[in-house]
Coordinates of C-alpha atoms in Angstrom, one line a residue:
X1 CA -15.0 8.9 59.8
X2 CA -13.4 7.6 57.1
X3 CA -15.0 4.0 57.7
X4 CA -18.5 6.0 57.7
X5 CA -17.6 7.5 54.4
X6 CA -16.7 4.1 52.6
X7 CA -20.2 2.9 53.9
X8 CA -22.1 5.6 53.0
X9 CA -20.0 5.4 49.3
X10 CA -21.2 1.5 49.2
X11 CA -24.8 2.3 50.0
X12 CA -25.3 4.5 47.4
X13 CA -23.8 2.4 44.9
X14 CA -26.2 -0.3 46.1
X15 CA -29.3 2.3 45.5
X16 CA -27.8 3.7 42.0
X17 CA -27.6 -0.4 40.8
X18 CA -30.6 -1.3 42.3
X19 CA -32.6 2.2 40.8
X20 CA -34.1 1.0 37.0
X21 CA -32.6 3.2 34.3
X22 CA -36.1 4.9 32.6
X23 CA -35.3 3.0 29.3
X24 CA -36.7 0.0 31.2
X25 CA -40.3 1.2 32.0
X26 CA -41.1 2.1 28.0
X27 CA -43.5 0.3 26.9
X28 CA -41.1 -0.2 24.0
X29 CA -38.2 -2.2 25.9
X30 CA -39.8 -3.1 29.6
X31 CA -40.3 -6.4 28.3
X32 CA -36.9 -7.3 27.3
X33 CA -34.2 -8.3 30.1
X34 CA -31.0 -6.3 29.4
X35 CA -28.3 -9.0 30.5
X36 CA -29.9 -11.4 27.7
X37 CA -27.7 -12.8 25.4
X38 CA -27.2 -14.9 22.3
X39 CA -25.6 -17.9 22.8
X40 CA -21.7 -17.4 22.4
X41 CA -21.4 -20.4 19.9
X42 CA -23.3 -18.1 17.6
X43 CA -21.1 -15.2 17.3
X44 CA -17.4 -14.7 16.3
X45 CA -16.8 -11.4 18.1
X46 CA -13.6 -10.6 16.3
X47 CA -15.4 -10.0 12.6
X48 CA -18.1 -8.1 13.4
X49 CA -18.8 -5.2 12.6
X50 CA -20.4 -2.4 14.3
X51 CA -22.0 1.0 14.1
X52 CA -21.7 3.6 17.1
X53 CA -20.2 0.1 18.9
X54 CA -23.7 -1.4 18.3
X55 CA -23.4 -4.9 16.4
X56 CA -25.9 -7.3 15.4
X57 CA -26.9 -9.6 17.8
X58 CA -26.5 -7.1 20.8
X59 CA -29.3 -6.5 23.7
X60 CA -31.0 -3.7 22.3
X61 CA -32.1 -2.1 25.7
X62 CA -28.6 -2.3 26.9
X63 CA -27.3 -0.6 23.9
X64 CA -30.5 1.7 23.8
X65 CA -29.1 2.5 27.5
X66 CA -25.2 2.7 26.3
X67 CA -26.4 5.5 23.7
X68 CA -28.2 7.4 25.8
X69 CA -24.9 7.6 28.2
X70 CA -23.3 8.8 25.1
X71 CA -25.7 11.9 25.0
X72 CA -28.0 10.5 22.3
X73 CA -31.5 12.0 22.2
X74 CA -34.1 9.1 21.9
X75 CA -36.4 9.9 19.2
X76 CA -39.5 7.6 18.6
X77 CA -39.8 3.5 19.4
X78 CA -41.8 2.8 16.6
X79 CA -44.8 0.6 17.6
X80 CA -45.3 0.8 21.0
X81 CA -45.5 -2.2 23.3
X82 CA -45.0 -4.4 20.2
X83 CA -42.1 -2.0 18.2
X84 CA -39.4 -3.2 16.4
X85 CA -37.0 -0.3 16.0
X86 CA -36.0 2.7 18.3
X87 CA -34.4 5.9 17.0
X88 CA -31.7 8.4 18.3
X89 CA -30.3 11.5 17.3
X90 CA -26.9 13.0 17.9
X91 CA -26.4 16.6 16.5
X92 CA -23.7 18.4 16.4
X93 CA -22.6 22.1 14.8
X94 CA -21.3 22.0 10.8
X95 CA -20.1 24.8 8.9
X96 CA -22.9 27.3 9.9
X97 CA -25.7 24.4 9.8
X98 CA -26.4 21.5 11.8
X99 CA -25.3 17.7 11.1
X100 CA -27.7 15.3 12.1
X101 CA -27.2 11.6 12.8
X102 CA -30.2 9.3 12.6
X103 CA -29.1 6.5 14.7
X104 CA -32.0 3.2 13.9
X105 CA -31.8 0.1 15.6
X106 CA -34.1 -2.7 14.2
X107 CA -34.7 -5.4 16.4
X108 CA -36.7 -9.0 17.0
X109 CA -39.5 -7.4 18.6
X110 CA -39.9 -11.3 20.6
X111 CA -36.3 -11.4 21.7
X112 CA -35.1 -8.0 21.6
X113 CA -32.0 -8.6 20.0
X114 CA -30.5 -6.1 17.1
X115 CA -31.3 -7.6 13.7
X116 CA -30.2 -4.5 11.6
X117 CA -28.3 -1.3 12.1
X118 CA -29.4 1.9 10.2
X119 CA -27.1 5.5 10.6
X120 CA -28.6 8.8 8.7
X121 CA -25.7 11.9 8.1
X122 CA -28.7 14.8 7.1
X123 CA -27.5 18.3 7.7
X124 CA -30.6 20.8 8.5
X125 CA -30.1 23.3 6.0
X126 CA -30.4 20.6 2.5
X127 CA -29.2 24.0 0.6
X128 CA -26.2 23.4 2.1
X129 CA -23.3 20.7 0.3
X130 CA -23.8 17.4 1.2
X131 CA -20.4 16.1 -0.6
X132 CA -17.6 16.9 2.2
X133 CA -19.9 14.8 4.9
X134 CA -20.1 12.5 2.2
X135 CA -16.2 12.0 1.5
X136 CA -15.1 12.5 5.4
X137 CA -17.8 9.4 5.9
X138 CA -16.0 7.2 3.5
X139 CA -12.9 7.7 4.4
X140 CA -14.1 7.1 8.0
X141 CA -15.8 3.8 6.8
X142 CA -12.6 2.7 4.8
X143 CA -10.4 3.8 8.1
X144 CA -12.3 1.5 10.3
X145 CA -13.6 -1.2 7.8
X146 CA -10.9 -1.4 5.3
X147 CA -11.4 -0.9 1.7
X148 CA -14.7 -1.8 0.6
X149 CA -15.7 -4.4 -2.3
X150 CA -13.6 -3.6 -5.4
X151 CA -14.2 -4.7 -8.7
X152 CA -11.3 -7.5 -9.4
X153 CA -13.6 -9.3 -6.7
X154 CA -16.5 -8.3 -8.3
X155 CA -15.0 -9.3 -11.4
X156 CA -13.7 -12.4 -9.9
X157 CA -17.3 -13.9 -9.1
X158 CA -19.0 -12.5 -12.1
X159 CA -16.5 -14.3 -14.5
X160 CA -16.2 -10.8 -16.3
X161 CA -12.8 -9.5 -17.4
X162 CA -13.8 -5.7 -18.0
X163 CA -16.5 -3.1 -18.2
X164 CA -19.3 -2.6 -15.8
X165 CA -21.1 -5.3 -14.1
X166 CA -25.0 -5.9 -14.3
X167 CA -25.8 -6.8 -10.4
X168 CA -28.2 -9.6 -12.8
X169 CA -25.2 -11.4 -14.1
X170 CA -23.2 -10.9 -10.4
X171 CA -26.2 -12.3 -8.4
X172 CA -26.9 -15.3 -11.2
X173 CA -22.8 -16.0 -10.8
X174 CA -23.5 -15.9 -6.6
X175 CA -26.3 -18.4 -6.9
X176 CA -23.8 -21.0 -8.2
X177 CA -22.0 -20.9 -4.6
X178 CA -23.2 -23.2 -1.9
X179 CA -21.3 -21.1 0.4
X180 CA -24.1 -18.1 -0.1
X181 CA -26.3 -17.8 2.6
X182 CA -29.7 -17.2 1.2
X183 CA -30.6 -14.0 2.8
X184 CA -27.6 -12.8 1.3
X185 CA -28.7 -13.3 -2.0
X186 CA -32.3 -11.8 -1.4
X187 CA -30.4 -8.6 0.1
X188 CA -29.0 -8.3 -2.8
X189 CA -31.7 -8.9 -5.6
X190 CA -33.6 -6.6 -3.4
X191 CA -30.9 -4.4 -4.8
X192 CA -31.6 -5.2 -8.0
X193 CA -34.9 -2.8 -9.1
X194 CA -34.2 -2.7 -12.7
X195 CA -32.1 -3.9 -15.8
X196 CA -29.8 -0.7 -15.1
X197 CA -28.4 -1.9 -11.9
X198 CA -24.4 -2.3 -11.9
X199 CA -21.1 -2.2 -10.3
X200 CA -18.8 0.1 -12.1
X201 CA -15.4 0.6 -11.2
X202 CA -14.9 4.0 -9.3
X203 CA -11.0 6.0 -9.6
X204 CA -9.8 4.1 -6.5
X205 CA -10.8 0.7 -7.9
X206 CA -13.7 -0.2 -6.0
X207 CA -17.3 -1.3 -7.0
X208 CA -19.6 1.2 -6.8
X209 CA -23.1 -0.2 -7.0
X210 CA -25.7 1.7 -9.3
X211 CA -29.4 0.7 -8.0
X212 CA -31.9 3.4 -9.1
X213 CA -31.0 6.9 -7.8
X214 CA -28.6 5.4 -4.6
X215 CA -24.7 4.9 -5.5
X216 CA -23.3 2.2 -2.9
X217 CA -20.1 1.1 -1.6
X218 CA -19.8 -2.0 0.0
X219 CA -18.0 -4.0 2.7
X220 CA -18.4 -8.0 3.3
X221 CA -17.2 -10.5 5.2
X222 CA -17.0 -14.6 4.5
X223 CA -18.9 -14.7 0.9
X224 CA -21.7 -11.9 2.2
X225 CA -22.8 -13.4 5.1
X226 CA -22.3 -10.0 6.7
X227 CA -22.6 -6.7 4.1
X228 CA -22.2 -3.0 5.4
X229 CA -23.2 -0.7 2.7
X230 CA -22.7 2.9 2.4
X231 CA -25.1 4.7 0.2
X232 CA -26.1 8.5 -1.2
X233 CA -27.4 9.8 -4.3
X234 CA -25.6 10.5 -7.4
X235 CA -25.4 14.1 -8.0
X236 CA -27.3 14.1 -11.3
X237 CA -30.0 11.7 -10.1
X238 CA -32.1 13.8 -7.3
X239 CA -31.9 15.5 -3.9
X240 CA -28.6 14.8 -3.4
X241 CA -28.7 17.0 -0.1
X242 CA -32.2 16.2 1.2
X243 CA -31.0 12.1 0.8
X244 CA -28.0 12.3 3.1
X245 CA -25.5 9.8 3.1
X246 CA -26.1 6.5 5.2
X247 CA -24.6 3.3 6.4
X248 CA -26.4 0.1 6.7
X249 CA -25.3 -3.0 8.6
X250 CA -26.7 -6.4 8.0
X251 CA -25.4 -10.3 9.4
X252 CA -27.6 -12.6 7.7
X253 CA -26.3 -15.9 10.1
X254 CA -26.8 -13.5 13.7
X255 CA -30.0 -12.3 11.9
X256 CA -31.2 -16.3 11.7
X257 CA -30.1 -17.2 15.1
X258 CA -32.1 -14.4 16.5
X259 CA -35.1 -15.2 14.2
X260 CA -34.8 -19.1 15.8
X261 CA -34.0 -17.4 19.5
X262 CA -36.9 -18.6 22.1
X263 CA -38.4 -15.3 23.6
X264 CA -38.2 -15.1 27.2
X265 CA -41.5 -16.3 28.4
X266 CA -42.9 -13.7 31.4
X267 CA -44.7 -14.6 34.3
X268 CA -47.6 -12.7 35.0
X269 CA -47.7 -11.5 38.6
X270 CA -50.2 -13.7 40.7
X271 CA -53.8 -11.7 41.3
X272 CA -55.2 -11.2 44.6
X273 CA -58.9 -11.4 45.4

């Protein structure tokens, strides 16, 4: 009996392995293979960052499949057959409201592999405070990530002693070093949207950046290669509430090795006659 039972046991494991998960008949993701990998020269693994344990460079239908064993609500693959970006939502109760996380990953739409990561803290009712997400997130961030960019390294590259820091005279001071990778720098002059954008020096000595209405913190590794930023409105500037808070995770040298990553070619099924 308990022979029959172990075989039985193994069958069904068979059947649940062999048995597609539904992620892989969207149009969205059927065309990507979910074993595919980068090469491994390409990535240090122990520097990377991550969001929901998502990094850049991951499979994106494998980690579309790990989130939705994680009870995440697939909202929209943007694009259809040809999309670059899938959305899920995890919600959960908050204070007599709803928080709501807007989980985006953006992805080579050739390759399928993740090329940017994009997490959204909204709560449903915008009337209600926004702040307390807003501080539990950062200290989450720091508690995970470490501190973020403060302004003696800020200060450091900009050759600036005191005082704020226009992200002009920091980005002229970045283009100096070899060592920039040039997405980096467009990332951050993308930041750049008027003659009012700085770093100023927040109370626990770390640069917050000033672009428009958005107030960021923000976390790099090896000379902004790889930049996680964390970002809400200023309270005086607009919607504070309705914005959210969000984090946003970029790796310019994964990001080129995917862009220069040969998409798996398909071969078409033969026809009959």
């Amino acid at each position: 009996m308990l022979r029959i039972l172990i075989l039985v046991s193994a069958l069904l494991t068979i059947v649940a392995q062999a048995t597609p998960h539904p992620f892989e008949t969207l149009s969205g993701l059927k065309r990507f293979d979910k074993n595919a990998t980068l090469p491994k020269a390409a990535i240090d693994t122990s520097t990377l960052f991550d969001i929901k344990g998502v990094k850049i460079g991951d499979n994106v239908l494998s980690q579309a499949i790990n989130l939705d064993s994680q009870g995440g609500d697939l909202g929209r693959i943007r694009g259809g057959y040809r999309s670059d970006k899938i959305q899920f939502s995890f919600d959960q109760a908050y204070l007599g409201t709803r928080l709501n996380q807007q989980l985006s990953l953006y992805f080579n739409k050739d390759s399928g592999f993740v090329n940017r990561i994009n997490i959204k803290y909204l709560l449903k009712d915008s009337y209600f405070d926004i702040t307390p997400v807003k501080e539990q997130t950062l200290q989450a961030a720091i508690q995970k990530y470490g501190a973020p960019f403060s302004m003696a390294q800020a200060y450091a590259i900009s050759k600036q002693q005191k005082g704020n820091i226009s992200l002009e005279q920091f980005i002229d001071e970045l283009q100096d070093d070899d060592s920039i990778h040039p997405l980096a720098l467009e990332y951050l002059e993308n930041k750049n949207i008027s003659k009012s954008a700085k770093f100023v020096k927040n109370e626990d000595g770390y640069a917050l950046m000033h672009t428009g209405f958005d107030r960021c913190y923000l976390w790099q590794h090896n000379n902004f290669t790889q930049v996680l930023s964390f970002c809400f409105f200023d309270k005086s500037g607009a919607n504070m509430n309705g914005r959210g808070v969000e984090l946003e995770l970029y790796n310019f040298a994964i990001a080129e090795v995917i862009a220069k990553t040969p998409a798996k070619k398909i071969t078409p099924p033969l026809l009959t006659l």
